[in-house]
Coordinates of C-alpha atoms and ligand atoms in Angstrom, one line a residue:
M19 CA -87.3 123.3 14.0
I20 CA -89.4 120.1 13.7
A21 CA -91.2 118.5 16.5
E22 CA -89.2 116.2 18.8
K23 CA -91.5 113.3 18.2
M24 CA -91.0 113.8 14.4
K25 CA -87.3 113.8 14.8
N26 CA -87.4 110.1 16.0
M27 CA -89.6 109.2 13.2
V28 CA -87.5 110.8 10.6
A29 CA -84.3 109.2 12.0
N30 CA -86.0 105.7 12.1
S31 CA -87.8 106.4 8.7
S32 CA -88.6 103.4 6.7
A33 CA -85.7 101.1 5.6
I34 CA -88.0 100.0 2.8
R35 CA -88.2 103.6 1.3
A36 CA -84.5 104.0 1.6
M37 CA -84.1 100.7 -0.3
F38 CA -86.5 101.9 -3.0
E39 CA -84.6 105.0 -3.5
E40 CA -81.3 102.9 -3.7
G41 CA -83.1 100.9 -6.4
N42 CA -83.5 104.1 -8.5
R43 CA -80.0 105.0 -8.0
L44 CA -78.6 101.6 -9.1
A45 CA -81.1 101.4 -12.1
E46 CA -79.5 104.8 -13.3
I47 CA -76.0 103.3 -13.1
Y48 CA -76.7 99.6 -14.3
G49 CA -79.9 100.0 -16.3
A50 CA -83.3 99.1 -14.7
E51 CA -83.2 95.5 -16.3
N52 CA -80.1 94.7 -14.4
V53 CA -81.5 95.7 -10.9
F54 CA -83.7 93.2 -9.1
D55 CA -85.8 95.3 -6.7
F56 CA -87.8 93.2 -4.2
S57 CA -88.1 96.0 -1.8
L58 CA -91.6 97.4 -2.1
G59 CA -95.2 96.1 -2.1
N60 CA -96.4 98.1 -5.1
P61 CA -98.5 95.7 -7.3
N62 CA -97.0 95.1 -10.7
V63 CA -100.3 93.8 -12.1
P64 CA -102.6 96.4 -13.8
A65 CA -106.0 97.1 -12.2
P66 CA -108.7 94.9 -13.8
E67 CA -110.2 96.2 -17.0
A68 CA -113.5 96.6 -15.1
V69 CA -111.9 99.6 -13.1
K70 CA -111.2 101.6 -16.2
K71 CA -114.9 100.8 -17.6
A72 CA -116.2 101.8 -14.2
I73 CA -114.4 105.1 -14.3
L74 CA -115.7 105.9 -17.8
E75 CA -119.3 105.0 -16.8
I76 CA -119.3 107.0 -13.7
L77 CA -117.9 110.1 -15.5
V78 CA -121.0 109.9 -17.8
E79 CA -123.5 108.7 -15.4
E80 CA -122.9 110.9 -12.4
D81 CA -123.7 114.5 -11.8
P82 CA -120.1 116.0 -11.7
V83 CA -120.9 118.5 -9.0
A84 CA -122.1 115.8 -6.6
L85 CA -119.4 113.4 -7.7
H86 CA -116.5 115.7 -7.0
G87 CA -118.1 117.2 -3.8
Y88 CA -117.7 116.4 -0.1
T89 CA -119.8 113.5 0.9
N90 CA -122.7 114.3 3.2
S91 CA -121.3 111.9 5.8
N92 CA -117.7 111.8 6.6
C93 CA -118.1 108.1 6.5
G94 CA -118.7 108.1 2.7
Y95 CA -121.6 107.6 0.2
A96 CA -124.6 105.8 1.6
D97 CA -125.1 103.7 -1.6
V98 CA -121.5 102.6 -1.7
R99 CA -121.5 101.6 2.0
E100 CA -124.6 99.6 1.4
A101 CA -123.3 97.9 -1.5
I102 CA -120.2 96.9 0.4
A103 CA -122.1 95.6 3.3
S104 CA -124.3 93.5 1.0
S105 CA -121.3 92.1 -0.8
L106 CA -119.7 91.1 2.5
N107 CA -122.9 89.4 3.8
E108 CA -123.2 87.4 0.6
R109 CA -119.6 86.3 0.8
F110 CA -119.2 85.7 4.5
G111 CA -122.8 85.3 5.9
T112 CA -122.5 88.3 8.0
K113 CA -125.4 90.8 8.7
F114 CA -123.8 94.2 8.1
E115 CA -125.7 97.3 7.1
G116 CA -124.4 100.4 5.1
K117 CA -124.2 102.2 8.6
N118 CA -121.4 99.5 9.7
I119 CA -119.0 100.6 6.9
V120 CA -116.7 103.6 7.0
M121 CA -115.0 104.4 3.7
T122 CA -111.2 105.2 4.3
V123 CA -108.1 106.4 2.6
G124 CA -106.7 103.0 2.2
A125 CA -106.0 100.6 5.1
A126 CA -103.4 103.0 6.5
G127 CA -106.1 105.7 6.6
G128 CA -108.5 103.2 8.2
L129 CA -106.0 102.0 10.9
N130 CA -105.4 105.6 11.8
V131 CA -109.1 106.4 12.0
I132 CA -109.8 103.4 14.3
L133 CA -106.8 104.1 16.6
K134 CA -107.7 107.7 16.9
S135 CA -111.1 106.6 17.9
L136 CA -110.1 104.0 20.5
I137 CA -106.7 105.0 22.0
D138 CA -106.1 107.2 25.0
P139 CA -102.5 108.1 25.9
G140 CA -100.7 105.1 27.4
D141 CA -103.1 102.5 26.0
E142 CA -101.5 99.3 24.8
V143 CA -101.8 98.0 21.3
I144 CA -100.5 94.4 20.7
A145 CA -99.0 93.3 17.5
F146 CA -97.5 89.9 16.5
A147 CA -94.1 90.1 15.1
P148 CA -93.3 90.0 12.3
Y149 CA -95.7 92.8 11.6
F150 CA -96.0 95.8 9.2
G151 CA -93.6 98.3 10.8
E152 CA -96.0 101.3 10.4
Y153 CA -98.2 99.8 13.2
R154 CA -95.7 101.3 15.6
S155 CA -95.9 104.8 14.1
Y156 CA -99.7 104.6 13.9
T157 CA -99.9 103.6 17.5
N158 CA -97.5 106.4 18.5
N159 CA -99.5 109.0 16.6
Y160 CA -102.1 108.6 19.4
D161 CA -99.5 108.2 22.2
G162 CA -100.4 104.5 22.6
V163 CA -97.8 101.9 23.4
L164 CA -97.0 99.2 20.9
V165 CA -96.6 95.8 22.7
E166 CA -94.8 93.3 20.6
I167 CA -95.4 89.5 20.8
S168 CA -92.0 87.8 19.6
P169 CA -92.1 85.8 16.4
N170 CA -92.7 82.1 16.1
T171 CA -90.2 81.2 13.6
V172 CA -91.3 77.7 13.3
D173 CA -94.6 78.4 11.2
F174 CA -95.1 82.1 11.9
Q175 CA -98.5 81.7 13.5
P176 CA -98.9 84.0 16.4
K177 CA -97.3 82.9 19.8
L178 CA -100.5 82.6 21.9
N179 CA -98.9 81.8 25.2
E180 CA -96.8 85.0 25.2
F181 CA -99.9 86.8 24.0
E182 CA -101.9 85.8 26.9
Q183 CA -99.3 86.8 29.3
K184 CA -98.7 90.1 27.7
I185 CA -102.4 91.3 27.8
T186 CA -102.9 93.8 30.6
P187 CA -105.7 96.0 31.9
K188 CA -104.3 98.7 29.6
T189 CA -104.6 96.6 26.4
K190 CA -107.0 98.4 24.2
A191 CA -106.4 96.7 20.9
V192 CA -104.8 93.8 19.2
I193 CA -103.8 94.1 15.4
V194 CA -103.7 91.0 13.3
N195 CA -102.8 90.9 9.7
T196 CA -103.6 87.8 7.8
P197 CA -102.5 86.9 5.0
N198 CA -99.5 88.4 6.5
N199 CA -97.0 91.0 5.5
P200 CA -94.0 90.1 5.5
T201 CA -94.5 86.2 5.8
G202 CA -97.3 85.5 3.4
V203 CA -98.8 83.2 6.2
V204 CA -102.5 82.9 6.7
Y205 CA -103.5 82.5 10.3
S206 CA -105.6 79.3 10.7
E207 CA -109.0 79.0 12.0
N208 CA -107.7 77.1 15.0
T209 CA -105.4 80.0 15.8
I210 CA -108.2 82.5 15.4
K211 CA -110.5 80.5 17.8
K212 CA -107.8 80.3 20.4
L213 CA -106.9 83.9 20.0
A214 CA -110.6 84.9 20.4
A215 CA -110.9 82.7 23.5
I216 CA -107.9 84.3 25.2
M217 CA -109.3 87.8 24.4
E218 CA -112.8 86.9 25.7
A219 CA -111.3 85.5 28.9
K220 CA -109.1 88.6 29.5
Q221 CA -112.0 91.1 28.8
R222 CA -114.0 89.1 31.6
E223 CA -110.8 89.0 34.0
Y224 CA -110.2 92.9 33.7
G225 CA -113.7 94.0 32.9
T226 CA -112.3 95.9 29.8
D227 CA -113.0 96.0 26.1
I228 CA -110.2 94.6 24.0
F229 CA -110.7 95.4 20.4
L230 CA -109.4 93.0 17.6
I231 CA -108.4 95.0 14.6
S232 CA -108.1 92.8 11.6
D233 CA -105.8 94.6 9.0
E234 CA -106.5 92.7 5.8
P235 CA -105.4 94.4 2.6
Y236 CA -104.2 90.9 1.3
R237 CA -107.6 89.1 1.9
E238 CA -108.1 88.3 -1.8
L239 CA -104.5 87.3 -2.4
V240 CA -104.4 83.7 -1.5
Y241 CA -103.1 80.6 -3.3
D242 CA -103.8 76.9 -3.5
G243 CA -107.4 77.6 -2.2
A244 CA -106.3 78.8 1.2
K245 CA -109.2 80.1 3.3
V246 CA -109.0 83.2 5.4
P247 CA -111.5 83.2 8.2
Y248 CA -113.7 86.3 8.6
L249 CA -112.8 87.5 12.1
T250 CA -116.1 89.2 13.1
K251 CA -117.6 85.8 13.3
Y252 CA -115.1 84.6 16.1
Y253 CA -115.0 87.6 18.4
D254 CA -117.6 90.4 18.8
N255 CA -115.2 93.2 19.4
T256 CA -113.7 92.9 16.0
I257 CA -113.1 95.8 13.6
V258 CA -112.1 95.0 10.1
G259 CA -109.8 97.3 8.0
Y260 CA -109.8 96.5 4.3
S261 CA -108.1 98.1 1.4
Y262 CA -108.4 97.9 -2.4
S263 CA -104.6 98.8 -2.9
K264 CA -103.6 95.2 -3.6
S265 CA -107.0 93.5 -4.5
L266 CA -107.7 95.9 -7.4
S267 CA -104.0 97.2 -7.8
L268 CA -105.0 100.7 -6.8
P269 CA -102.5 101.6 -4.0
G270 CA -102.0 105.2 -5.3
E271 CA -105.7 105.9 -5.4
R272 CA -106.1 105.5 -1.5
I273 CA -109.3 103.7 -1.0
G274 CA -110.5 101.1 1.5
Y275 CA -113.0 100.8 4.4
L276 CA -113.5 99.9 8.0
V277 CA -116.3 97.5 9.2
I278 CA -117.6 98.3 12.7
P279 CA -120.3 95.7 13.4
D280 CA -123.3 96.2 15.7
E281 CA -121.7 93.6 18.1
V282 CA -118.7 95.8 18.9
T283 CA -119.1 97.4 22.4
D284 CA -120.8 100.9 22.1
S285 CA -120.8 100.3 18.4
E286 CA -122.8 103.6 17.6
E287 CA -120.4 105.6 19.6
V288 CA -117.4 103.9 17.9
L289 CA -119.0 104.7 14.5
S290 CA -119.5 108.3 15.4
A291 CA -115.9 108.5 16.6
A292 CA -114.7 107.1 13.3
N293 CA -116.8 109.6 11.4
V294 CA -115.3 112.5 13.4
A295 CA -111.8 111.0 13.3
T296 CA -112.1 110.7 9.5
R297 CA -112.7 114.6 9.4
I298 CA -110.2 115.7 12.1
L299 CA -107.3 113.7 10.8
G300 CA -107.7 115.8 7.7
F301 CA -109.0 113.0 5.3
V302 CA -112.5 114.7 5.5
N303 CA -113.8 111.8 3.5
A304 CA -112.3 109.0 1.2
P305 CA -111.8 109.9 -2.4
T306 CA -115.3 110.1 -3.9
L307 CA -114.5 108.9 -7.4
Q308 CA -112.7 105.9 -6.0
Q309 CA -115.7 105.1 -3.7
K310 CA -118.0 105.0 -6.8
I311 CA -115.4 102.8 -8.6
V312 CA -115.0 100.2 -5.9
A313 CA -118.8 99.9 -5.5
K314 CA -119.0 98.9 -9.3
C315 CA -116.2 96.4 -8.9
L316 CA -117.0 94.4 -6.0
N317 CA -116.8 91.1 -7.7
E318 CA -113.4 92.0 -9.3
K319 CA -110.0 91.2 -8.2
T320 CA -106.5 91.3 -9.6
D321 CA -104.9 88.5 -11.6
I322 CA -103.8 86.1 -8.8
S323 CA -102.3 83.8 -11.3
F324 CA -99.6 86.4 -12.1
Y325 CA -98.4 86.5 -8.4
D326 CA -98.7 82.7 -8.1
R327 CA -96.4 82.1 -11.0
N328 CA -93.9 84.5 -9.4
R329 CA -94.4 82.8 -6.0
E330 CA -93.6 79.3 -7.3
A331 CA -90.5 80.4 -9.4
L332 CA -89.1 82.5 -6.6
Y333 CA -89.8 79.9 -3.7
Q334 CA -88.4 77.1 -5.8
G335 CA -85.4 79.0 -7.1
L336 CA -84.2 80.2 -3.7
K337 CA -84.8 76.7 -2.1
D338 CA -82.7 75.3 -5.0
C339 CA -79.9 77.8 -4.1
G340 CA -80.0 76.4 -0.4
F341 CA -82.0 79.3 1.2
E342 CA -84.5 78.3 3.9
C343 CA -88.1 79.9 3.5
I344 CA -91.6 79.1 4.2
K345 CA -94.0 78.8 1.2
P346 CA -96.4 81.7 1.4
E347 CA -100.1 81.0 1.3
G348 CA -101.1 84.6 0.6
A349 CA -100.0 88.2 -0.1
F350 CA -96.9 88.6 -2.3
Y351 CA -94.1 88.4 0.1
L352 CA -91.5 85.7 0.6
F353 CA -89.7 85.7 3.9
V354 CA -86.3 84.2 3.9
K355 CA -84.0 83.0 6.7
S356 CA -80.8 85.0 6.5
P357 CA -77.8 82.6 6.2
V358 CA -76.0 84.9 8.8
A359 CA -77.4 86.1 12.1
D360 CA -77.1 89.8 11.1
E361 CA -79.6 90.0 8.3
K362 CA -78.6 93.5 7.5
E363 CA -75.2 92.2 6.6
F364 CA -76.9 89.7 4.2
C365 CA -79.0 92.6 2.6
A366 CA -75.8 94.5 2.0
A367 CA -74.1 91.4 0.4
A368 CA -77.2 90.9 -1.8
K369 CA -76.8 94.6 -3.0
K370 CA -73.5 93.7 -4.5
Y371 CA -75.5 91.6 -7.0
N372 CA -78.1 94.3 -7.4
L373 CA -80.6 92.4 -5.3
L374 CA -82.6 94.6 -3.2
I375 CA -84.2 93.0 -0.3
V376 CA -85.5 94.2 3.1
P377 CA -84.1 93.3 6.6
G378 CA -86.6 91.6 8.8
S379 CA -85.7 93.9 11.6
S380 CA -88.1 96.5 9.9
F381 CA -90.8 93.9 10.8
A382 CA -89.6 93.2 14.2
C383 CA -88.1 89.9 13.1
P384 CA -84.2 90.1 12.8
G385 CA -82.4 87.1 11.1
Y386 CA -84.9 87.2 8.3
V387 CA -85.3 89.1 5.1
R388 CA -88.5 90.1 3.0
L389 CA -88.8 89.9 -0.8
A390 CA -91.8 91.4 -2.5
Y391 CA -92.5 89.3 -5.5
C392 CA -95.1 91.8 -7.0
V393 CA -92.6 92.4 -9.8
S394 CA -92.4 91.2 -13.4
Y395 CA -91.8 87.4 -14.1
E396 CA -88.7 88.4 -15.9
T397 CA -87.3 90.2 -12.9
I398 CA -87.7 86.8 -10.9
V399 CA -86.2 84.6 -13.7
N400 CA -83.3 87.0 -14.3
S401 CA -82.6 87.5 -10.6
L402 CA -82.1 83.6 -9.9
P403 CA -78.6 83.5 -11.3
K404 CA -77.6 86.4 -9.0
F405 CA -79.3 84.7 -6.0
R406 CA -77.1 81.6 -6.9
E407 CA -74.0 83.6 -6.9
L408 CA -75.0 85.2 -3.5
A409 CA -75.6 81.7 -2.1
K410 CA -72.1 80.6 -2.9
E411 CA -70.9 83.1 -0.5
Y412 CA -72.7 81.1 2.4
F413 CA -73.3 77.4 1.4
Ligands
LIG7 C1 -100.3 94.9 6.4 C2 -100.5 96.2 5.8 N1 -101.3 96.9 6.2 C3 -101.6 98.2 5.7 C4 -101.0 98.6 4.5 C5 -101.4 100.0 4.0 O1 -102.1 99.7 2.7 P1 -102.9 100.9 2.1 O2 -102.4 101.2 0.8 O3 -104.3 100.3 1.9 O4 -103.0 102.1 2.9 C6 -100.0 97.8 4.0 C7 -99.3 98.2 2.7 O5 -98.4 97.5 2.2 C8 -99.7 96.6 4.5 O6 -98.9 95.6 4.0

């Protein structure tokens, strides 16, 4: 018999996964080219050529015993951590050292490591809706309590008044994700400054530490020259969680890192905790070959123009059908207002046209749906007549 806690998790298991499986089922019946699956954030752009080159070079250059062995520190290879710190310093004018970097098993692994390091049972973790639904599970893993800030459906910037009211002496962490999944919105510098000021004031008021966790797997995926502020510059107690899943199209390889700057309260202790958490969560260390690969590809990124073309085509196509959506500035998601209050009903109607889209309630934002446009351009173009038929049911 499985654990009680897992029973709930299984019962509420991701609607997105279920949709993915439904896509496979429909593809078998109708043929893959007639199913328009916008359900998963799995990149459709191949990893840059430099990744393949790096793999081949590493296999020749490195001693195979060391390359495939455990790393000395659970935080990862020293040279890789140094290289990442230097690259961040060059790009963002920060002053990190290798010791500030903890290599992780993707952003998901990094979030679990840092929450394990910080959260005592009953501690509160704040997230701004709409948010990546796994935050709830990750917080629950450590018996934390996820506190939700309701969505601002005008521009999807965080609702700061509500945020200020919901911070309590038990608030231990605040997770932000910009560029955002599921909206594609980038939080403005003005928003970040205000958010930081609120958190500073609350730390002083309660005499506590409130950690800002910046979950940023989409940092490199921005359009029209949008700027994504580097959050450690605005608030000392900031920890960054990064991933190469989307920036290098390597989601299955499970590689990313945490940045724990010296400015974080008890930084050395937090770093030691992250080291131990990496070990005792069973990761032991981030995959060694992948660590070496990303260190050789620090100036590489996925082909943004591919996603940008999809973004323009899908956004314009849906608007022309009469749907209401905000133009994403980053990531590869489009958040569309459901034409009926119950967006699950809308998702079911879309399925009749073999259009697979995800209900906003999976992101704590009912009344909306998410479309992941990391699909082929043909999928976008061929789906538009189906969206037009769907729209006729409503407008
Ligand atoms: C907002 C957000 N955070 C974290 C993750 C997990 O990413 P990773 O593959 O790096 O674990 C995802 C994946 O889609 C995501 O969208």
